[in-house]
Coordinates of C-alpha atoms in Angstrom, one line a residue:
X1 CA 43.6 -28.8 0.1
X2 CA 41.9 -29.1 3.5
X3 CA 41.0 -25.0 2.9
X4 CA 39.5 -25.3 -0.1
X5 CA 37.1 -28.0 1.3
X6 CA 36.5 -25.7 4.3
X7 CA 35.3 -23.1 2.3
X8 CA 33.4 -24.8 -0.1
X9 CA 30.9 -26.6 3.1
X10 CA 31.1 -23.1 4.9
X11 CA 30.0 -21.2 1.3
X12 CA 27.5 -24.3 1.2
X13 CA 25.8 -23.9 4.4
X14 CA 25.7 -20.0 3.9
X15 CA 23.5 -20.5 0.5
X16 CA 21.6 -22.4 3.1
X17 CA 20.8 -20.1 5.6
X18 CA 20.0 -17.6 2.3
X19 CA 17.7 -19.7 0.3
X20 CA 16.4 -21.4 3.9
X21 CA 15.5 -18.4 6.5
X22 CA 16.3 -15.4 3.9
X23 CA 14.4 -16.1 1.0
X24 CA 11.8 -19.0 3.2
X25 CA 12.1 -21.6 0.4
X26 CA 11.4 -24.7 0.9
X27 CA 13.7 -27.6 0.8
X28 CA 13.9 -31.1 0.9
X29 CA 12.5 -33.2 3.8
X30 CA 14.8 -35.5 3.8
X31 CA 18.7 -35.1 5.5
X32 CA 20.2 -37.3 3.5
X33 CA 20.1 -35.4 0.5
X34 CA 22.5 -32.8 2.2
X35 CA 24.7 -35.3 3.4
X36 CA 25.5 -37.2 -0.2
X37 CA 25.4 -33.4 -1.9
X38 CA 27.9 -32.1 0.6
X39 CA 29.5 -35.5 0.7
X40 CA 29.7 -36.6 -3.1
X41 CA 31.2 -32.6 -4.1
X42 CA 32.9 -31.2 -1.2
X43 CA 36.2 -34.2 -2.4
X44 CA 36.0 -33.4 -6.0
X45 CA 36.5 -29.7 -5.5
X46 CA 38.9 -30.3 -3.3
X47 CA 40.6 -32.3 -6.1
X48 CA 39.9 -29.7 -8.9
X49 CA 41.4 -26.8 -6.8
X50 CA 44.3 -29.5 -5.3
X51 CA 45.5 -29.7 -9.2
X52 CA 44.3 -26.1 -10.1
X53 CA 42.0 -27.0 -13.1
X54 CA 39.2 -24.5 -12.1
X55 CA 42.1 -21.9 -12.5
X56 CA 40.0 -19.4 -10.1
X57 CA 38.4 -19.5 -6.7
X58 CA 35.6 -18.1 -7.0
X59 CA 34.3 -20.8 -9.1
X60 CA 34.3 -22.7 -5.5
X61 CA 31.8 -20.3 -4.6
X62 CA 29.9 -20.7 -7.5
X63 CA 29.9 -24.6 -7.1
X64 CA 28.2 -24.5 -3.2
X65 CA 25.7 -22.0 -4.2
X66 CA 24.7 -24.4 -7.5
X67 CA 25.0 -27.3 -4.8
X68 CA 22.0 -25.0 -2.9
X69 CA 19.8 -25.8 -5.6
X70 CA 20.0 -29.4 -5.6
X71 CA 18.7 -29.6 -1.9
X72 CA 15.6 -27.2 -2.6
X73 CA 12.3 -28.4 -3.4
X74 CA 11.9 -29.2 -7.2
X75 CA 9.0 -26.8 -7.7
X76 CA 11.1 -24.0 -6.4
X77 CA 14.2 -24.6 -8.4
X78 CA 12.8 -22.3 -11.5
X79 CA 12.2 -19.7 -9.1
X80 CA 15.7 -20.1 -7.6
X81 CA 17.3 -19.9 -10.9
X82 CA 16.1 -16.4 -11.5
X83 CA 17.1 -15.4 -7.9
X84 CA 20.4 -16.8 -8.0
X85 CA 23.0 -14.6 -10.0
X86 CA 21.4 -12.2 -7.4
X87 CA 22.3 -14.1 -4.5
X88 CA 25.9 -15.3 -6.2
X89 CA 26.9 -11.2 -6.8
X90 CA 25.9 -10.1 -3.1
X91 CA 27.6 -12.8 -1.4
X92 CA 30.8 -12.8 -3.7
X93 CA 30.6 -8.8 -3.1
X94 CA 30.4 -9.4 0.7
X95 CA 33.3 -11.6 0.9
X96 CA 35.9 -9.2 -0.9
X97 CA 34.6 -6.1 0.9
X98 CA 34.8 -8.2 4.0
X99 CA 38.5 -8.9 3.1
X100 CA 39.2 -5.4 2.2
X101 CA 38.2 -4.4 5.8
X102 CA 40.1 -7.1 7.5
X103 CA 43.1 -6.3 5.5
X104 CA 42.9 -2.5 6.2
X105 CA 41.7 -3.2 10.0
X106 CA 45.7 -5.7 10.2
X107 CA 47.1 -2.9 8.0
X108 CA 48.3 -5.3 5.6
X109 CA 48.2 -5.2 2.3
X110 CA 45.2 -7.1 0.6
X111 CA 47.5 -9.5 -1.7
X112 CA 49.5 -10.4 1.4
X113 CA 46.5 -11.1 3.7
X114 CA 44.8 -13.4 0.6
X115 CA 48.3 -15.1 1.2
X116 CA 47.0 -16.6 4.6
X117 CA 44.8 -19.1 2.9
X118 CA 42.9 -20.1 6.4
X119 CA 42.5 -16.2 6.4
X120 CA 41.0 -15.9 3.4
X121 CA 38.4 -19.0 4.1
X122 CA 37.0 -17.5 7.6
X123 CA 36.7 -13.8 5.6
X124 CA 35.1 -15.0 2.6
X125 CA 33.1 -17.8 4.0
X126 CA 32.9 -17.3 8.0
X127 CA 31.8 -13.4 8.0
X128 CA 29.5 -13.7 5.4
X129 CA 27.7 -16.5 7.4
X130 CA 27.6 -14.7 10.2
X131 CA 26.3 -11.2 8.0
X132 CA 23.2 -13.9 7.2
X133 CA 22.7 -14.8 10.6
X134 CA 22.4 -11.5 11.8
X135 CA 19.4 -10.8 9.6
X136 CA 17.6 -14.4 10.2
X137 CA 17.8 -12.8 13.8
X138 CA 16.6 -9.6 12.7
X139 CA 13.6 -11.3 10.8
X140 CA 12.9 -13.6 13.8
X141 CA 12.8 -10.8 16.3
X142 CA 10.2 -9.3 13.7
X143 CA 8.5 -12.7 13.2
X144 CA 9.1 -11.4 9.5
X145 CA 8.5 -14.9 7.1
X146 CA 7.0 -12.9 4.1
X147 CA 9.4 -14.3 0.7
X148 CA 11.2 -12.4 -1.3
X149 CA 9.0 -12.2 -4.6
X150 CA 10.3 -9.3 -7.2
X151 CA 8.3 -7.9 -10.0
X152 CA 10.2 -7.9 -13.4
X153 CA 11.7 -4.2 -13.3
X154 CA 12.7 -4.8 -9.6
X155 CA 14.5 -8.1 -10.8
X156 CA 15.9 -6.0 -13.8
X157 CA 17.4 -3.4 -11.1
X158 CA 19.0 -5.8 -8.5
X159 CA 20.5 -8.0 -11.4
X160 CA 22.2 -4.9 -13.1
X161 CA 23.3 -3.2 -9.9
X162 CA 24.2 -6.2 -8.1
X163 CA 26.5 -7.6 -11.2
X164 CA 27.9 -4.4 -12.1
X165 CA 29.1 -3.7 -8.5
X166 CA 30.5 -7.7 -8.1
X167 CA 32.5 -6.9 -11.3
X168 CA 33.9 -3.8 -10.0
X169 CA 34.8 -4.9 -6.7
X170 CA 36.2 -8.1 -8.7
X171 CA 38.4 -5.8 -11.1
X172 CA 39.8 -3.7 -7.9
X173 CA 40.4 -7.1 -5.7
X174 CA 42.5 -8.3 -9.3
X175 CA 44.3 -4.8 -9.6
X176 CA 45.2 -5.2 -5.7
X177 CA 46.6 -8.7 -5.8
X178 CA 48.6 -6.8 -8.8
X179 CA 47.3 -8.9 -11.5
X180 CA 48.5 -7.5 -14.9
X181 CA 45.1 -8.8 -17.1
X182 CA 43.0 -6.4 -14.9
X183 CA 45.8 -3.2 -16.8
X184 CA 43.0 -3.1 -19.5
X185 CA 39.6 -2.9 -17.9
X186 CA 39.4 0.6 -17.7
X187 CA 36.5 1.1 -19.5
X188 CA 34.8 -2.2 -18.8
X189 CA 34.9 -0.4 -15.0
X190 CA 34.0 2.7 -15.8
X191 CA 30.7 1.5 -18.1
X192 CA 29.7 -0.7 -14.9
X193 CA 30.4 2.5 -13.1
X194 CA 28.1 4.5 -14.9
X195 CA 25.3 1.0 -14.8
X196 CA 25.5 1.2 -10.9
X197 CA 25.1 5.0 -11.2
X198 CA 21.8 4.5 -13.2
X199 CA 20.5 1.8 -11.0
X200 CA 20.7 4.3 -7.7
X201 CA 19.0 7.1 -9.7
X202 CA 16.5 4.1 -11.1
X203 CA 16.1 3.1 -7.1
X204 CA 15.7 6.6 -6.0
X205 CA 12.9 6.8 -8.2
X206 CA 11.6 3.6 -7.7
X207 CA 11.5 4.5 -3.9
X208 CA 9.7 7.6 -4.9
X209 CA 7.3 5.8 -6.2
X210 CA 6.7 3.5 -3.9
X211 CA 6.3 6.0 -1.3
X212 CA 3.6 8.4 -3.4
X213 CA 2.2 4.9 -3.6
X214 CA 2.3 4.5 0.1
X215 CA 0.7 7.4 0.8
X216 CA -2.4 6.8 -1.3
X217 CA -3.1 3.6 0.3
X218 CA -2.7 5.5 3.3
X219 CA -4.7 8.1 2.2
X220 CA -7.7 5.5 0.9
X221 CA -7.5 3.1 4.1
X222 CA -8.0 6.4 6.7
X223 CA -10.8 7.2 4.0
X224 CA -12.1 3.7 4.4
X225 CA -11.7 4.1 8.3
X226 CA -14.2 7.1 8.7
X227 CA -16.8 5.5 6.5
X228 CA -16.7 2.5 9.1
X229 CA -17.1 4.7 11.9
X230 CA -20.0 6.5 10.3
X231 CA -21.7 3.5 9.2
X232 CA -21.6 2.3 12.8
X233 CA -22.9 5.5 14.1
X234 CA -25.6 4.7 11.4
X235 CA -26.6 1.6 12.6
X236 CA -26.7 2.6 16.1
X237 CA -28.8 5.2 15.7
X238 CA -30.8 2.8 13.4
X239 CA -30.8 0.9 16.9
X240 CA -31.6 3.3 18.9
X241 CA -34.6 4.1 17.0
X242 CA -35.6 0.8 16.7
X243 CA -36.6 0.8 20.1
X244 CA -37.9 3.8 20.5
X245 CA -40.3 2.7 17.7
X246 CA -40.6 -0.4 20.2
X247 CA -41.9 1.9 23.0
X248 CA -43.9 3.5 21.3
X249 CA -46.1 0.5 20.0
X250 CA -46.1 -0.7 24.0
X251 CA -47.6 3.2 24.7
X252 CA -50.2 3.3 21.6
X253 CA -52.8 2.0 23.0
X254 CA -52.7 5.1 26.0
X255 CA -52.0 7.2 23.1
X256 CA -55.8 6.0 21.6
X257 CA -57.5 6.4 24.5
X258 CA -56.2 10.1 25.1
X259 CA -57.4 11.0 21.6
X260 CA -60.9 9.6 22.0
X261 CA -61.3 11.4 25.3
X262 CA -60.5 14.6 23.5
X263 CA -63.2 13.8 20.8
X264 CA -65.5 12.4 23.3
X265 CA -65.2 15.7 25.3
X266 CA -65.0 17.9 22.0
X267 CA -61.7 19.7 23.1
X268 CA -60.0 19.9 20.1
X269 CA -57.3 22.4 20.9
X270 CA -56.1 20.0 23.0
X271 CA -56.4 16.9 20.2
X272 CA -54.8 19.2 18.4
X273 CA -52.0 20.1 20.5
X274 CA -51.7 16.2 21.6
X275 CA -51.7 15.2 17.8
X276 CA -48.9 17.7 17.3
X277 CA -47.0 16.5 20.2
X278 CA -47.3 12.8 18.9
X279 CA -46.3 13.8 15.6
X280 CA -43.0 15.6 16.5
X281 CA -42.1 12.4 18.2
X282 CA -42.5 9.8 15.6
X283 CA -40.7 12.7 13.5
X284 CA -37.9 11.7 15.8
X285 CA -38.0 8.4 14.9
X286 CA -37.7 8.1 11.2
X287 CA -34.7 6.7 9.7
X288 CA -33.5 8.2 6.7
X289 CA -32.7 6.0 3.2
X290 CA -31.5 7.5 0.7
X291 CA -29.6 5.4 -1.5
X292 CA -30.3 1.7 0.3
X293 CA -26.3 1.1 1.0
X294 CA -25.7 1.3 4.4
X295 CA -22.2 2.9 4.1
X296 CA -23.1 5.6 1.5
X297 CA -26.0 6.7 3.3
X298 CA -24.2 7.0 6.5
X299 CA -22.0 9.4 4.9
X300 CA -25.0 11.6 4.0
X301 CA -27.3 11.2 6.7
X302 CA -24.5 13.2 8.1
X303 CA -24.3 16.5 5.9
X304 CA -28.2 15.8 5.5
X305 CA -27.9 16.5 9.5
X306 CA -25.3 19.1 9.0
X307 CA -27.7 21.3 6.8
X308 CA -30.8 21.0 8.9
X309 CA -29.3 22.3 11.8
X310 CA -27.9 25.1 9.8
X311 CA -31.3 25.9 8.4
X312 CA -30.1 24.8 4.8
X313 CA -33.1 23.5 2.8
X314 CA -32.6 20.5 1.6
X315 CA -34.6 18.7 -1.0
X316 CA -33.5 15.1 -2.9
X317 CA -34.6 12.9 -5.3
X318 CA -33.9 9.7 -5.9
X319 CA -35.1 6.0 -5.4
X320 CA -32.5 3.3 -3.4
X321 CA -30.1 2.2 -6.2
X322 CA -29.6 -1.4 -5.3
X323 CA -26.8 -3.0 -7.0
X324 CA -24.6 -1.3 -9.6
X325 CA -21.1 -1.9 -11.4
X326 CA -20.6 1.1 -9.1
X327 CA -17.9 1.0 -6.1
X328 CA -19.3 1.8 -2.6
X329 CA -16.2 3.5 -2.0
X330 CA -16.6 5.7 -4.8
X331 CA -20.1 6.9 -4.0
X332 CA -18.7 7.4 -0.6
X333 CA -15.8 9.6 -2.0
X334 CA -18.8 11.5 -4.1
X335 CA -21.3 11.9 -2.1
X336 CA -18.8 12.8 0.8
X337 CA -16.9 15.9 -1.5
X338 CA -20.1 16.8 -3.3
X339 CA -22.2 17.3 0.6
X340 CA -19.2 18.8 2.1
X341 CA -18.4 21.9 -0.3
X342 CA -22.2 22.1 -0.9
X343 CA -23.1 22.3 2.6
X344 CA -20.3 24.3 3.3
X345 CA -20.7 27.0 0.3
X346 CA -24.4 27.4 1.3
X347 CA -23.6 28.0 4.9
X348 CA -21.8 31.0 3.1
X349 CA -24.8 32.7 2.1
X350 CA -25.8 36.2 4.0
X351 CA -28.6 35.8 6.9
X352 CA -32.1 36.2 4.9
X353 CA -31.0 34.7 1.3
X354 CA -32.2 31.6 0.1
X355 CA -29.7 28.7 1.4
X356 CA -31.0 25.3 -0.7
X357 CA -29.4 22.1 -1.5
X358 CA -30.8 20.5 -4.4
X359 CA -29.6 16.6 -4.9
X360 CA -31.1 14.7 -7.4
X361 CA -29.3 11.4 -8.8
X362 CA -30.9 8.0 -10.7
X363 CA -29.3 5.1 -12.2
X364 CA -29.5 3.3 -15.3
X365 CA -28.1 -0.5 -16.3
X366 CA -24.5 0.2 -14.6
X367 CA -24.6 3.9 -14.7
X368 CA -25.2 6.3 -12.3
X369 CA -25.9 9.9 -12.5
X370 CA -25.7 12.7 -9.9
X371 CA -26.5 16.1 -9.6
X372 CA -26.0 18.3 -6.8
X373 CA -26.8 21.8 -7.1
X374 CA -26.1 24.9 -3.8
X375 CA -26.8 28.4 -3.3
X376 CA -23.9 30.0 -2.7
X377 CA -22.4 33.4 -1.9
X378 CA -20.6 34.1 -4.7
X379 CA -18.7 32.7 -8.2
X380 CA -17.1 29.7 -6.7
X381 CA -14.2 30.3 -10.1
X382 CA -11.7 32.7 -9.0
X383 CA -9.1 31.7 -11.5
X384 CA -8.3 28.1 -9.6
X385 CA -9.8 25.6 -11.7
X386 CA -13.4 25.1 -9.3
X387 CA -10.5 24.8 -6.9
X388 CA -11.5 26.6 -3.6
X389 CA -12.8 30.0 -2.4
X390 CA -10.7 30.3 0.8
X391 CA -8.2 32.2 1.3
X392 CA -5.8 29.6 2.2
X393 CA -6.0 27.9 -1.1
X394 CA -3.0 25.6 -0.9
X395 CA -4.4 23.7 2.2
X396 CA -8.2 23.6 0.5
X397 CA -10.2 22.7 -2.8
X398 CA -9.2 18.7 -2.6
X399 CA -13.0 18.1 -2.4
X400 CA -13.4 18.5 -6.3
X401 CA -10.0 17.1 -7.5
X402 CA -10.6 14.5 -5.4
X403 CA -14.1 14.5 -7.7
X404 CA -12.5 14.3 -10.4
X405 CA -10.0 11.6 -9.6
X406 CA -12.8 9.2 -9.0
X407 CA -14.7 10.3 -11.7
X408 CA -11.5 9.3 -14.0
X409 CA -11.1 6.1 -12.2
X410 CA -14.3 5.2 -12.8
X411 CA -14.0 6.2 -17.2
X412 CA -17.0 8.6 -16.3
X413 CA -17.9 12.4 -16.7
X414 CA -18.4 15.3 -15.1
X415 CA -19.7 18.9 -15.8
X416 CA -19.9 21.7 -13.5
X417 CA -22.3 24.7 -14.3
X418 CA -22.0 28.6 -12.4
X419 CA -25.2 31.0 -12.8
X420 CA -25.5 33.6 -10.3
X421 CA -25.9 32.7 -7.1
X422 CA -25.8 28.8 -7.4
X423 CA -23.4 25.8 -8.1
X424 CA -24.0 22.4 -9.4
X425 CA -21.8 19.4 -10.3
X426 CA -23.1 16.8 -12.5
X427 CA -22.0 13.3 -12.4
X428 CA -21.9 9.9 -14.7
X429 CA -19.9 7.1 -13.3

């Protein structure tokens, strides 16, 4: 009798450590609610199991994790009640597996081992307690205090795999012991069989797509990492010019004098060649806008950069856009993959062609349109879907599917023209 309230306050304080330090729900403040719940049921299942009216043992364990919920706070009981058929299968699953190691570990025979009742209690009580404790350490040592919150097919997947593998493992502990109502579940097992078959293919492709998931995120955050970096070249060289432009006023006044002893003395080669001077530095100085958001224009001051010092002629058109129903990470995906293959396709061109980037783009209410046209060597189509020219294909052409991916996102349009000679992309987003 003294066993069966054993395990009921060890199953008791292992629902604890679950719902407490596993699952980080909250419970009641006040102590003396476990005392009278562990006081008030621990005797009257020692009496029900004393005169054998719950007629199984597990229902003990079913009892102490019930008795969980009574010490939780009340606004987490609902969420509890969802969780806990979860909880109830894992840990019943854990104690019989537990036993079937200890039994084949003594090399006795799992009936005869259940015999020991003070055996039984420490495997199906003790070990699993100390299977919890292990992971509140492991979750400790990570400082780990995120709770468990699953999304309704998640729920779906651990309630079916869970149950269906505690009823298996139950059916094989009740064909052990050599109980003869277990003779007919043949089919019962082999149907939850087949259920915890379909949940591991459902996980495996769950996992999948978590981890394709995964990797977009990835993908979008090292995206979102390179614009910060190029807006905060941006700014500095925003900076930077700042106060050159600073010197510059502190000097004008030299600057005026110079030029009025050049017209005083009538020397205008040399106004001339001091206005030219003067002018090459203030070139030096200008700060280019072209959209009026900071981070999109960082990304093509770059390839606006890029093609100047590759001699590309660049011409654009446009006013600043101000604010749209338009992303900034969009534009910068855009404007990034649009510069880049134009940039790089007119770089293409032989010596003493015409190399020209054209971008011209306005906006209207919450639309935007942009066009971006490039001389180029070639047809850019060689049979890959505006894929990629290069020669290592499979590694290239993500700068216009990842065009079109945004485009999508965004429920817009695009249309790509090919004339002789030049390539343009046209945008509405």
């Amino acid at each position: 009798m003294l066993y069966w309230g054993a395990d009921f306050l060890i199953n008791l304080i292992c629902y604890f450590v679950v719902y407490r330090w596993i699952l980080f729900l909250p419970f009641r403040k006040k102590v003396l609610w476990y005392i009278v719940t562990a006081g008030a049921l621990c005797p009257f299942v020692m009496v029900l199991c004393h005169y054998n009216v719950l007629g199984y043992e597990g229902y003990v364990t079913a009892i102490a994790s019930l008795a969980a919920l009574l010490i939780l706070a009340e606004r987490e009981r609902l969420k509890v009640a969802f969780v806990f058929p979860i909880v109830f299968f894992a840990s019943g699953t854990i104690s019989i597996l537990v036993i079937y190691l200890l039994a084949f570990i003594t090399k006795t025979s799992y009936s005869d081992f259940t015999a020991v009742r003070w055996r039984a209690v420490a495997a199906e009580a003790v070990f699993p307690l100390v299977f919890f404790a292990f992971i509140l350490f492991f979750k400790k040592l990570h400082e780990e205090r995120e709770s468990v919150v699953f999304s309704i097919p998640q729920y779906m997947i651990a309630l079916l795999g869970s149950g269906s593998l505690f009823i298996i493992i139950g059916v094989a502990q009740g064909v052990m012991k050599g109980e003869t109502e277990f003779a007919d579940w043949t089919s019962p097992l082999t149907l939850c069989l087949a259920i915890v078959g379909i949940v591991f293919i459902a996980l495996v492709l769950w996992q999948s797509s978590i981890g394709k998931k995964a990797f977009r995120y990835k993908m979008e955050n090292d995206y979102y990492q390179l614009c910060l970096k190029r807006q905060e070249a941006h700014i500095r060289e925003i900076v930077e010019n700042d106060q050159k432009i600073r010197r510059f006023r502190h000097d004008i006044n030299a600057h005026l004098t110079a030029i009025e002893q050049c017209i005083q003395a009538n020397d205008m080669p040399q106004l001339k060649s001091y206005l030219e001077r003067m002018r090459a530095e203030t070139s030096k100085l200008e700060v280019q806008k072209f959209t009026g958001i900071g981070v999109v224009d960082a990304i093509i001051s770059e390839w606006y950069q890029k093609a100047v010092s590759e001699n590309i002629e660049w011409e654009w058109d446009g006013g600043l856009l101000g604010q749209t129903g338009t992303d900034a990470y969009d534009l910068c995906v855009l404007f990034s993959n649009l510069l880049s293959n134009a940039v790089e396709a007119a770089e293409q061109v032989e010596e003493g062609a015409e190399r020209k980037i054209h971008v011209s783009y306005g906006s209207f209410r919450d639309r935007i349109c942009i066009r971006v046209s490039n001389t180029c060597r070639n047809n850019p189509e060689t049979g890959r879907r505006h894929g990629t020219t290069k020669s290592d294909y499979q590694n290239h052409g993500f700068g216009l599917l990842n065009i079109r991916n945004t485009v999508a996102k965004a429920n817009g349009e695009i249309q790509i023209a090919e004339e002789q000679g030049l390539f343009s992309v046209e945008i509405i987003i």
